[in-house]
Amino acid sequence: MFNLILFGPPGSGKGTQSENILKAYKLVHISTGDLLRDEVGRGTPLGKEAKKYMDQGFLVPDEVVIGMISSKIDERPDARGFIFDGFPRTKAQAEALDKLLEFKNTQIHLVLSLEVPEAELITRLVKRGETSGRSDDNEEVITKRIKEYYAKTEAVAGHYDAQGKLERMKGDNSIEDTFRQLTKEIDKYLLPA
Ligand code: B4P
């Protein structure tokens, strides 16, 4: 099994690159953003709770997100591996994920961090907001999301750097060039299926 974290600030291209990677390597995609939006869309109690935070650009509480991830991993015992997209976003989430995987006799093998200048992040997300219909893709909320990233999420990179698993990559090239850079790193662990 090969487990990958795609890491980076909001709008750095985690979701975009996950789509390409999971097709090439036949991994199972776990995006906490997509899972939470699905809960919000279905109006579940978890979704109603999460929406309060997401609409304001804040992170959803750790316990909500960690519970969701655990059941998603259990659903796919046959997986070749997982891509974690947008998770972990706090040190507590990273520690919980490490424990969860250890319990399943596996681990995170590689963390690819997409580095993109803040002005480019805002441009991308404002542009996406013109068509996405997402309530968190407007400039005011985007700025808050980026602030949350630097306050709570950036430390996750240090957590995996200390384990020798972090690779930083330039994320402001074209989607195709960024994908090529990412695959060079992944190929060291797993070849396309
Ligand atoms: P997410 O859904 O994870 O969203 P994101 O950070 O906006 O997206 P991403 O980095 O994947 O960007 P994308 O590829 O789409 O989170 C949303 C919210 O959910 C959070 O704010 C939080 O409230 C909550 N949440 C999620 N996970 C959580 C957790 N673990 N804990 C607590 N709360 C959590 O790219 C953005 C745009 O850029 C797209 O339009 C794309 O087309 C464009 N783009 C991508 N790559 C490009 C490139 N190379 N060049 C030009 N444009 C590019």
XYZ file of N, CA, C and O and ligand atoms in Angstrom:
825
model
N 0.839 -1.202 0.000
C 0.000 0.000 0.000
C 0.878 1.257 0.000
O 1.925 1.259 0.653
N 0.455 2.279 -0.769
C 1.207 3.546 -0.837
C 0.256 4.691 -0.466
O -0.789 4.853 -1.093
N 0.644 5.468 0.542
C -0.233 6.549 0.996
C 0.449 7.898 0.841
O 1.559 8.100 1.334
N -0.264 8.806 0.157
C 0.289 10.103 -0.223
C -0.575 11.224 0.347
O -1.808 11.149 0.290
N 0.085 12.265 0.852
C -0.652 13.472 1.233
C -0.303 14.556 0.220
O 0.877 14.806 -0.046
N -1.334 15.178 -0.369
C -1.099 16.381 -1.180
C -1.385 17.559 -0.269
O -2.501 17.707 0.241
N -0.378 18.385 -0.098
C -0.431 19.435 0.913
C -0.243 20.794 0.247
O 0.424 20.912 -0.780
N -0.813 21.827 0.849
C -0.602 23.179 0.339
C -1.747 24.087 0.738
O -2.781 23.614 1.212
N -1.592 25.398 0.532
C -2.649 26.336 0.919
C -3.896 26.215 0.039
O -3.843 25.560 -1.007
N -5.000 26.847 0.435
C -6.212 26.821 -0.386
C -5.893 27.338 -1.793
O -5.240 28.365 -1.939
N -6.334 26.581 -2.793
C -6.132 27.027 -4.178
C -4.782 26.648 -4.752
O -4.462 27.004 -5.883
N -3.980 25.872 -4.009
C -2.650 25.523 -4.516
C -2.715 24.423 -5.569
O -1.710 24.142 -6.225
N -3.887 23.795 -5.730
C -4.041 22.786 -6.776
C -4.117 21.365 -6.258
O -3.980 20.418 -7.022
N -4.411 21.198 -4.973
C -4.472 19.854 -4.393
C -5.572 19.019 -5.071
O -5.320 17.892 -5.487
N -6.754 19.604 -5.171
C -7.884 18.883 -5.784
C -7.612 18.596 -7.251
O -7.841 17.475 -7.726
N -7.095 19.597 -7.956
C -6.817 19.467 -9.396
C -5.806 18.343 -9.644
O -6.020 17.475 -10.492
N -4.713 18.335 -8.899
C -3.667 17.334 -9.123
C -4.089 15.964 -8.612
O -3.705 14.947 -9.199
N -4.903 15.921 -7.558
C -5.374 14.619 -7.054
C -6.108 13.857 -8.142
O -5.934 12.645 -8.293
N -6.943 14.578 -8.900
C -7.718 13.934 -9.972
C -6.782 13.235 -10.949
O -7.027 12.104 -11.373
N -5.695 13.927 -11.346
C -4.752 13.352 -12.304
C -3.985 12.181 -11.705
O -3.780 11.158 -12.343
N -3.566 12.339 -10.445
C -2.746 11.299 -9.806
C -3.564 10.017 -9.603
O -3.104 8.920 -9.860
N -4.811 10.177 -9.144
C -5.573 8.964 -8.846
C -5.883 8.179 -10.104
O -5.924 6.944 -10.080
N -6.027 8.895 -11.260
C -6.259 8.178 -12.519
C -5.000 7.415 -12.920
O -5.060 6.272 -13.338
N -3.829 8.057 -12.800
C -2.581 7.436 -13.256
C -2.160 6.260 -12.369
O -1.653 5.260 -12.857
N -2.371 6.385 -11.072
C -1.814 5.380 -10.140
C -2.885 4.507 -9.493
O -2.564 3.652 -8.676
N -4.153 4.754 -9.860
C -5.280 3.957 -9.320
C -5.284 3.943 -7.788
O -5.354 2.889 -7.146
N -5.191 5.140 -7.231
C -5.279 5.273 -5.778
C -6.694 5.711 -5.409
O -7.437 6.203 -6.259
N -7.046 5.565 -4.155
C -8.361 6.022 -3.688
C -8.209 7.448 -3.155
O -7.310 7.728 -2.356
N -9.088 8.320 -3.612
C -9.019 9.747 -3.275
C -9.854 10.042 -2.033
O -11.041 9.730 -2.003
N -9.235 10.645 -1.029
C -10.019 11.100 0.127
C -9.814 12.605 0.262
O -8.739 13.068 0.654
N -10.831 13.377 -0.129
C -10.777 14.840 -0.020
C -11.740 15.270 1.072
O -12.960 15.091 0.938
N -11.205 15.825 2.159
C -12.106 16.222 3.251
C -13.003 17.382 2.804
O -14.145 17.482 3.240
N -12.490 18.233 1.908
C -13.317 19.331 1.380
C -14.543 18.764 0.657
O -15.678 19.179 0.906
N -14.320 17.779 -0.240
C -15.438 17.171 -0.988
C -16.393 16.450 -0.035
O -17.615 16.530 -0.184
N -15.831 15.723 0.937
C -16.697 14.978 1.876
C -17.568 15.945 2.674
O -18.767 15.709 2.859
N -16.949 17.050 3.112
C -17.720 18.025 3.905
C -18.780 18.706 3.038
O -19.922 18.882 3.471
N -18.413 19.061 1.794
C -19.414 19.699 0.905
C -20.575 18.748 0.619
O -21.721 19.168 0.492
N -20.276 17.444 0.531
C -21.339 16.457 0.313
C -22.289 16.429 1.527
O -23.510 16.406 1.365
N -21.715 16.466 2.725
C -22.545 16.472 3.952
C -23.399 17.747 4.003
O -24.573 17.699 4.358
N -22.780 18.880 3.612
C -23.519 20.161 3.614
C -24.667 20.069 2.609
O -25.814 20.415 2.915
N -24.346 19.565 1.407
C -25.352 19.469 0.332
C -26.531 18.602 0.731
O -27.671 18.872 0.336
N -26.270 17.539 1.499
C -27.355 16.635 1.914
C -28.049 17.110 3.181
O -28.999 16.492 3.642
N -27.538 18.197 3.748
C -28.177 18.780 4.941
C -28.135 17.873 6.153
O -29.042 17.912 7.003
N -27.097 17.026 6.273
C -26.980 16.131 7.432
C -26.614 16.962 8.672
O -26.126 18.099 8.535
N -26.777 16.393 9.891
C -26.367 17.143 11.090
C -24.901 17.546 11.030
O -24.530 18.668 11.378
N -24.025 16.609 10.530
C -22.594 16.937 10.413
C -22.403 18.103 9.427
O -21.645 19.042 9.677
N -23.139 18.053 8.319
C -23.038 19.110 7.298
C -23.485 20.460 7.834
O -22.859 21.492 7.553
N -24.556 20.456 8.602
C -25.056 21.730 9.170
C -24.023 22.341 10.110
O -23.813 23.555 10.122
N -23.373 21.478 10.891
C -22.337 21.941 11.818
C -21.128 22.475 11.030
O -20.627 23.572 11.304
N -20.709 21.701 10.014
C -19.516 22.072 9.237
C -19.727 23.390 8.490
O -18.827 24.220 8.378
N -20.929 23.584 7.966
C -21.226 24.782 7.149
C -20.941 26.081 7.906
O -20.445 27.055 7.345
N -21.218 26.055 9.218
C -21.009 27.265 10.032
C -19.554 27.715 9.950
O -19.251 28.892 9.948
N -18.644 26.737 9.933
C -17.208 27.053 9.889
C -16.766 27.364 8.468
O -16.048 28.334 8.214
N -17.191 26.535 7.515
C -16.713 26.663 6.132
C -17.104 28.003 5.530
O -16.313 28.648 4.852
N -18.338 28.435 5.781
C -18.814 29.705 5.205
C -18.018 30.903 5.710
O -18.020 31.959 5.100
N -17.361 30.719 6.853
C -16.578 31.839 7.397
C -15.089 31.697 7.136
O -14.300 32.528 7.572
N -14.709 30.609 6.451
C -13.292 30.412 6.133
C -12.504 29.765 7.253
O -11.281 29.723 7.206
N -13.212 29.228 8.270
C -12.520 28.575 9.379
C -12.420 27.075 9.131
O -13.231 26.508 8.392
N -11.465 26.443 9.802
C -11.383 24.989 9.726
C -12.512 24.383 10.548
O -12.897 24.918 11.591
N -13.007 23.239 10.069
C -14.027 22.479 10.797
C -13.310 21.786 11.975
O -12.140 21.394 11.839
N -13.977 21.609 13.147
C -13.289 20.999 14.297
C -12.661 19.631 13.977
O -13.240 18.834 13.244
N -11.494 19.399 14.575
C -10.721 18.183 14.302
C -11.535 16.905 14.467
O -11.464 16.000 13.631
N -12.306 16.812 15.579
C -12.979 15.529 15.860
C -13.985 15.163 14.760
O -14.176 13.984 14.441
N -14.601 16.180 14.153
C -15.580 15.933 13.079
C -14.856 15.314 11.887
O -15.275 14.288 11.314
N -13.730 15.934 11.509
C -13.009 15.519 10.309
C -12.332 14.158 10.509
O -12.373 13.297 9.623
N -11.757 13.933 11.674
C -11.030 12.681 11.924
C -11.987 11.476 11.878
O -11.687 10.447 11.274
N -13.170 11.636 12.449
C -14.168 10.555 12.430
C -14.564 10.199 11.006
O -14.705 9.015 10.650
N -14.684 11.229 10.169
C -15.093 11.032 8.781
C -14.032 10.239 8.012
O -14.339 9.344 7.239
N -12.768 10.565 8.248
C -11.655 9.930 7.531
C -11.554 8.451 7.896
O -11.398 7.595 7.035
N -11.680 8.163 9.183
C -11.531 6.795 9.649
C -12.514 5.874 8.936
O -12.145 4.805 8.442
N -13.777 6.310 8.815
C -14.747 5.414 8.180
C -14.492 5.303 6.680
O -14.739 4.257 6.080
N -13.960 6.347 6.054
C -13.647 6.285 4.608
C -12.520 5.290 4.333
O -12.551 4.566 3.343
N -11.510 5.237 5.208
C -10.406 4.288 5.009
C -10.943 2.857 5.149
O -10.626 1.977 4.351
N -11.799 2.661 6.151
C -12.350 1.319 6.393
C -13.200 0.810 5.230
O -13.312 -0.387 5.022
N -13.790 1.746 4.469
C -14.638 1.334 3.338
C -13.842 0.675 2.217
O -14.420 0.026 1.353
N -12.503 0.926 2.172
C -11.713 0.430 1.032
C -10.512 -0.422 1.448
O -9.368 -0.044 1.232
N -10.760 -1.604 2.039
C -9.638 -2.455 2.461
C -8.817 -2.960 1.274
O -7.672 -3.375 1.430
N -9.400 -2.933 0.069
C -8.739 -3.432 -1.148
C -7.858 -2.376 -1.822
O -7.248 -2.635 -2.853
N -7.789 -1.157 -1.271
C -7.140 -0.038 -1.982
C -5.647 -0.286 -2.214
O -4.958 -0.859 -1.367
N -5.156 0.188 -3.370
C -3.718 0.157 -3.675
C -2.987 1.191 -2.813
O -1.796 1.127 -2.589
N -3.756 2.159 -2.388
C -3.232 3.234 -1.548
C -4.211 4.400 -1.561
O -5.208 4.363 -2.284
N -3.935 5.408 -0.752
C -4.844 6.556 -0.642
C -4.108 7.855 -0.965
O -2.920 7.994 -0.648
N -4.843 8.794 -1.576
C -4.351 10.174 -1.670
C -5.176 10.983 -0.692
O -6.410 11.068 -0.820
N -4.539 11.578 0.278
C -5.230 12.462 1.213
C -5.088 13.887 0.700
O -3.975 14.401 0.567
N -6.226 14.489 0.377
C -6.258 15.809 -0.259
C -6.982 16.773 0.698
O -8.159 16.609 0.961
N -6.219 17.733 1.236
C -6.839 18.679 2.172
C -6.901 18.133 3.589
O -7.576 18.699 4.448
N -6.228 17.051 3.858
C -6.170 16.412 5.175
C -4.807 15.773 5.322
O -4.354 15.135 4.378
N -4.118 15.892 6.434
C -4.458 16.629 7.648
C -4.206 18.129 7.502
O -3.325 18.551 6.774
N -5.003 18.920 8.226
C -4.899 20.380 8.170
C -4.488 20.986 9.506
O -4.377 22.197 9.606
N -4.320 20.147 10.529
C -3.780 20.619 11.816
C -2.836 19.534 12.315
O -2.898 18.381 11.851
N -1.999 19.918 13.292
C -1.068 18.931 13.851
C -1.838 17.789 14.526
O -1.449 16.630 14.443
N -2.955 18.129 15.171
C -3.773 17.090 15.822
C -4.312 16.103 14.786
O -4.342 14.889 15.022
N -4.715 16.612 13.624
C -5.196 15.712 12.559
C -4.063 14.825 12.053
O -4.261 13.637 11.770
N -2.849 15.400 11.943
C -1.693 14.620 11.457
C -1.373 13.498 12.443
O -1.138 12.350 12.045
N -1.396 13.823 13.729
C -1.091 12.801 14.740
C -2.159 11.705 14.727
O -1.855 10.517 14.836
N -3.423 12.111 14.563
C -4.518 11.128 14.518
C -4.381 10.239 13.287
O -4.589 9.020 13.367
N -4.009 10.823 12.155
C -3.852 10.025 10.934
C -2.711 9.025 11.086
O -2.845 7.851 10.721
N -1.595 9.463 11.639
C -0.456 8.552 11.851
C -0.888 7.348 12.691
O -0.560 6.202 12.375
N -1.654 7.617 13.753
C -2.092 6.530 14.652
C -3.051 5.571 13.938
O -2.941 4.362 14.053
N -3.977 6.190 13.190
C -4.985 5.412 12.454
C -4.312 4.462 11.466
O -4.656 3.280 11.370
N -3.300 4.961 10.746
C -2.617 4.144 9.734
C -1.752 3.083 10.407
O -1.667 1.957 9.928
N -1.134 3.447 11.518
C -0.303 2.483 12.239
C -1.162 1.299 12.700
O -0.768 0.145 12.591
N -2.370 1.619 13.164
C -3.316 0.604 13.606
C -3.669 -0.340 12.447
O -3.962 -1.505 12.646
N -3.627 0.186 11.222
C -3.937 -0.626 10.031
C -2.651 -1.170 9.395
O -2.641 -1.549 8.219
N -1.561 -1.152 10.156
C -0.259 -1.668 9.703
C 0.274 -0.972 8.459
O 0.894 -1.604 7.602
N -0.014 0.313 8.312
C 0.549 1.056 7.202
C 0.977 2.432 7.703
O 1.032 2.664 8.915
N 1.314 3.329 6.771
C 1.817 4.653 7.167
C 1.694 5.617 5.991
O 1.370 5.205 4.879
N 1.982 6.900 6.235
C 2.149 7.872 5.153
C 3.549 7.669 4.595
O 4.520 7.600 5.348
N 3.639 7.553 3.263
C 4.951 7.355 2.645
C 5.547 8.667 2.149
O 6.771 8.848 2.199
N 4.690 9.565 1.631
C 5.208 10.773 0.985
C 4.208 11.923 1.162
O 2.998 11.719 1.071
N 4.760 13.133 1.400
C 3.932 14.342 1.502
C 4.461 15.325 0.461
O 5.616 15.756 0.537
N 3.632 15.639 -0.538
C 4.045 16.574 -1.578
C 3.372 17.914 -1.307
O 2.136 18.010 -1.284
N 4.191 18.937 -1.096
C 3.664 20.249 -0.726
C 3.753 21.197 -1.924
O 4.829 21.431 -2.459
N 2.595 21.717 -2.335
C 2.540 22.621 -3.492
C 2.716 24.058 -3.007
O 1.907 24.551 -2.219
N 3.775 24.713 -3.468
C 4.095 26.067 -2.995
C 3.683 27.082 -4.067
O 4.177 27.024 -5.199
N 2.753 27.968 -3.692
C 2.214 28.959 -4.640
C 2.139 30.317 -3.933
O 1.655 30.395 -2.801
N 2.597 31.411 -4.589
C 2.522 32.730 -3.948
C 1.074 33.129 -3.640
O 0.143 32.764 -4.375
N 0.919 33.886 -2.544
C -0.428 34.222 -2.058
C -1.282 34.953 -3.110
O -2.475 34.668 -3.248
N -0.676 35.883 -3.860
C -1.455 36.644 -4.853
C -2.050 35.701 -5.897
O -3.203 35.871 -6.331
N -1.290 34.676 -6.285
C -1.772 33.705 -7.285
C -2.911 32.858 -6.692
O -3.882 32.545 -7.384
N -2.810 32.520 -5.405
C -3.880 31.732 -4.757
C -5.202 32.498 -4.821
O -6.245 31.946 -5.163
N -5.115 33.798 -4.482
C -6.339 34.615 -4.451
C -6.919 34.721 -5.866
O -8.118 34.531 -6.078
N -6.054 34.982 -6.848
C -6.524 35.093 -8.244
C -7.255 33.819 -8.662
O -8.357 33.863 -9.218
N -6.645 32.662 -8.389
C -7.257 31.378 -8.798
C -8.617 31.167 -8.141
O -9.574 30.746 -8.785
N -8.680 31.422 -6.829
C -9.918 31.092 -6.110
C -11.041 32.076 -6.440
O -12.207 31.677 -6.528
N -10.685 33.353 -6.654
C -11.708 34.327 -7.068
C -12.259 33.899 -8.433
O -13.473 33.911 -8.661
N -11.357 33.470 -9.321
C -11.787 33.027 -10.660
C -12.692 31.798 -10.539
O -13.749 31.727 -11.177
N -12.297 30.838 -9.697
C -13.138 29.650 -9.527
C -14.507 30.039 -8.975
O -15.528 29.476 -9.360
N -14.519 31.040 -8.075
C -15.772 31.496 -7.465
C -16.784 32.027 -8.475
O -17.992 31.996 -8.227
N -16.291 32.453 -9.657
C -17.221 32.986 -10.670
C -18.134 31.884 -11.196
O -19.225 32.155 -11.673
N -17.675 30.615 -11.117
C -18.497 29.527 -11.659
C -18.806 28.411 -10.648
O -19.725 27.641 -10.863
N -18.046 28.323 -9.546
C -18.186 27.148 -8.664
C -19.452 27.152 -7.827
O -19.917 26.101 -7.407
N -19.979 28.335 -7.559
C -21.131 28.421 -6.666
C -20.737 28.148 -5.217
O -21.593 28.014 -4.346
N -19.443 28.010 -4.927
C -19.011 27.724 -3.555
C -19.105 28.971 -2.701
O -18.617 30.028 -3.076
N -19.711 28.804 -1.516
C -19.946 29.972 -0.660
C -18.647 30.486 -0.032
O -18.615 31.565 0.535
N -17.541 29.680 -0.132
C -16.277 30.137 0.462
C -15.297 30.668 -0.586
O -14.156 30.943 -0.272
N -15.731 30.797 -1.848
C -14.838 31.290 -2.898
C -15.112 32.770 -3.210
O -15.321 33.146 -4.358
N -15.149 33.625 -2.198
C -15.195 35.069 -2.452
C -14.020 35.679 -1.697
O -13.520 35.089 -0.725
N -13.587 36.876 -2.137
C -12.292 37.375 -1.668
C -12.192 37.479 -0.147
O -11.164 37.143 0.429
N -13.281 37.901 0.497
C -13.228 38.081 1.953
C -12.959 36.731 2.659
O -12.089 36.629 3.531
N -13.705 35.710 2.251
C -13.541 34.395 2.892
C -12.210 33.744 2.478
O -11.542 33.101 3.293
N -11.809 33.948 1.226
C -10.537 33.373 0.752
C -9.379 33.897 1.616
O -8.508 33.132 2.047
N -9.395 35.202 1.894
C -8.328 35.793 2.706
C -8.303 35.148 4.089
O -7.244 34.841 4.630
N -9.485 34.875 4.647
C -9.546 34.230 5.970
C -9.037 32.802 5.903
O -8.377 32.313 6.821
N -9.359 32.103 4.805
C -8.899 30.703 4.658
C -7.378 30.652 4.600
O -6.757 29.757 5.171
N -6.789 31.617 3.884
C -5.321 31.637 3.779
C -4.712 31.932 5.159
O -3.714 31.326 5.553
N -5.358 32.820 5.913
C -4.884 33.134 7.267
C -4.938 31.887 8.168
O -4.003 31.606 8.927
N -6.041 31.142 8.074
C -6.175 29.881 8.832
C -5.057 28.917 8.465
O -4.512 28.217 9.309
N -4.726 28.891 7.166
C -3.662 27.985 6.699
C -2.348 28.312 7.407
O -1.691 27.419 7.939
N -1.963 29.601 7.418
C -0.694 29.954 8.043
C -0.744 29.770 9.564
O 0.247 29.395 10.180
N -1.923 29.987 10.168
C -2.033 29.860 11.630
C -2.036 28.404 12.086
O -1.426 28.061 13.101
N -2.748 27.521 11.348
C -2.973 26.172 11.871
C -2.439 25.039 11.000
O -2.133 23.966 11.507
N -2.363 25.266 9.696
C -2.074 24.138 8.805
C -0.598 24.014 8.450
O -0.076 22.909 8.321
N 0.081 25.153 8.301
C 1.470 25.109 7.838
C 2.340 24.197 8.722
O 3.265 23.536 8.230
N 2.020 24.129 10.017
C 2.803 23.307 10.953
C 2.797 21.826 10.584
O 3.696 21.076 10.988
N 1.793 21.401 9.818
C 1.715 19.991 9.412
C 2.938 19.629 8.550
O 3.448 18.505 8.622
N 3.424 20.598 7.759
C 4.609 20.344 6.917
C 5.799 19.983 7.812
O 6.528 19.027 7.536
N 5.977 20.722 8.906
C 7.077 20.460 9.838
C 6.968 19.078 10.467
O 7.970 18.383 10.660
N 5.725 18.684 10.753
C 5.471 17.356 11.358
C 6.023 16.247 10.453
O 6.693 15.324 10.926
N 5.762 16.358 9.131
C 6.221 15.297 8.220
C 7.665 15.511 7.768
O 8.344 14.545 7.406
N 8.136 16.760 7.821
C 9.539 17.029 7.493
C 10.416 16.316 8.527
O 11.430 15.692 8.189
N 9.994 16.373 9.799
C 10.750 15.725 10.877
C 10.812 14.207 10.668
O 11.720 13.545 11.167
N 9.843 13.663 9.921
C 9.847 12.213 9.621
C 10.569 11.917 8.306
O 10.569 10.776 7.832
N 11.108 12.975 7.655
C 11.827 12.790 6.378
C 10.924 12.456 5.212
O 11.345 11.849 4.230
N 9.636 12.873 5.291
C 8.675 12.472 4.245
C 8.216 13.635 3.359
O 7.401 13.442 2.458
N 8.691 14.851 3.645
C 8.160 16.041 2.958
C 8.997 16.420 1.738
O 10.220 16.499 1.826
N 8.306 16.673 0.604
C 8.965 17.224 -0.583
C 8.216 18.488 -0.984
O 7.007 18.438 -1.215
N 8.933 19.603 -1.058
C 8.294 20.858 -1.484
C 8.431 21.007 -2.989
O 9.500 20.752 -3.539
N 7.336 21.431 -3.647
C 7.348 21.556 -5.103
C 6.782 22.912 -5.500
O 5.876 23.407 -4.851
N 7.245 23.421 -6.637
C 6.706 24.674 -7.155
C 5.314 24.380 -7.728
O 5.161 23.483 -8.558
N 4.300 25.108 -7.239
C 2.930 24.801 -7.678
C 2.331 25.852 -8.597
O 1.141 25.804 -8.896
N 3.158 26.809 -9.065
C 2.562 27.854 -9.922
C 2.987 27.727 -11.382
O 2.880 28.670 -12.148
N 3.439 26.538 -11.783
C 3.602 26.262 -13.214
C 2.251 25.800 -13.765
O 1.272 25.741 -13.015
N 2.215 25.414 -15.045
C 0.945 24.947 -15.620
C 0.513 23.659 -14.901
O 1.336 22.982 -14.249
N -0.760 23.300 -15.045
C -1.283 22.076 -14.424
C -0.480 20.861 -14.911
O -0.104 19.993 -14.125
N -0.155 20.845 -16.229
C 0.572 19.702 -16.810
C 2.000 19.616 -16.261
O 2.470 18.540 -15.894
N 2.682 20.770 -16.207
C 4.073 20.758 -15.710
C 4.118 20.364 -14.233
O 5.010 19.628 -13.800
N 3.161 20.872 -13.463
C 3.114 20.524 -12.036
C 2.894 19.020 -11.881
O 3.552 18.366 -11.074
N 1.998 18.473 -12.691
C 1.717 17.027 -12.637
C 2.992 16.232 -12.925
O 3.309 15.268 -12.209
N 3.761 16.665 -13.957
C 5.014 15.959 -14.292
C 5.990 15.967 -13.103
O 6.620 14.962 -12.793
N 6.082 17.119 -12.432
C 6.969 17.217 -11.259
C 6.532 16.260 -10.155
O 7.346 15.594 -9.520
N 5.225 16.211 -9.923
C 4.685 15.349 -8.861
C 4.951 13.877 -9.175
O 5.360 13.104 -8.303
N 4.741 13.501 -10.445
C 4.899 12.078 -10.795
C 6.358 11.636 -10.644
O 6.620 10.481 -10.317
N 7.295 12.562 -10.890
C 8.722 12.206 -10.702
C 8.969 11.734 -9.276
O 9.728 10.800 -9.038
N 8.337 12.385 -8.318
C 8.510 11.999 -6.909
C 7.761 10.707 -6.588
O 8.290 9.830 -5.916
N 6.512 10.614 -7.087
C 5.694 9.421 -6.762
C 6.323 8.162 -7.359
O 6.327 7.099 -6.725
N 6.896 8.296 -8.576
C 7.480 7.127 -9.251
C 8.603 6.476 -8.449
O 8.945 5.314 -8.671
N 9.175 7.230 -7.506
C 10.230 6.635 -6.670
C 9.657 5.565 -5.729
O 10.376 4.753 -5.173
N 8.327 5.613 -5.528
C 7.668 4.688 -4.597
C 6.743 3.701 -5.305
O 6.562 2.578 -4.858
N 6.088 4.191 -6.366
C 5.009 3.409 -6.979
C 4.943 3.773 -8.457
O 4.938 4.977 -8.796
N 4.840 2.766 -9.343
C 4.736 3.084 -10.773
C 3.267 3.177 -11.172
O 2.407 2.563 -10.525
N 2.954 3.952 -12.236
C 1.562 4.060 -12.666
C 0.958 2.680 -12.921
O 1.668 1.771 -13.348
N -0.347 2.532 -12.650
C -0.993 1.214 -12.812
C -1.520 1.056 -14.233
O -1.951 2.011 -14.828
P -10.883 22.291 0.196
O -12.011 21.739 -0.532
O -9.800 21.347 0.614
O -10.403 23.383 -0.798
P -9.226 24.235 -1.359
O -8.183 24.367 -0.304
O -9.908 25.433 -1.857
O -8.664 23.592 -2.680
P -7.441 23.075 -3.510
O -6.088 23.395 -3.001
O -7.788 21.630 -3.651
O -7.522 23.861 -4.866
P -7.945 23.412 -6.327
O -7.139 22.270 -6.849
O -9.416 23.214 -6.310
O -11.346 23.052 1.549
C -12.492 23.871 1.653
C -12.893 24.127 3.124
O -13.324 22.886 3.757
C -11.811 24.637 4.074
O -11.669 26.056 4.024
C -12.325 24.143 5.473
O -13.317 24.982 6.006
C -12.967 22.810 5.151
N -12.027 21.684 5.346
C -11.584 20.834 4.366
N -10.748 19.915 4.875
C -10.645 20.177 6.220
C -9.907 19.586 7.292
N -9.086 18.529 7.068
N -10.023 20.112 8.531
C -10.830 21.146 8.779
N -11.556 21.773 7.797
C -11.471 21.291 6.529
O -7.533 24.656 -7.185
C -8.136 25.918 -7.054
C -8.305 26.583 -8.423
O -7.041 26.788 -9.052
C -9.126 25.750 -9.402
O -10.029 26.588 -10.053
C -8.098 25.196 -10.396
O -8.616 25.044 -11.683
C -7.010 26.268 -10.368
N -5.678 25.706 -10.586
C -5.170 24.591 -10.000
N -3.901 24.388 -10.427
C -3.602 25.419 -11.297
C -2.437 25.764 -12.082
N -1.327 25.022 -12.049
N -2.489 26.884 -12.831
C -3.620 27.641 -12.865
N -4.745 27.360 -12.164
C -4.742 26.260 -11.395
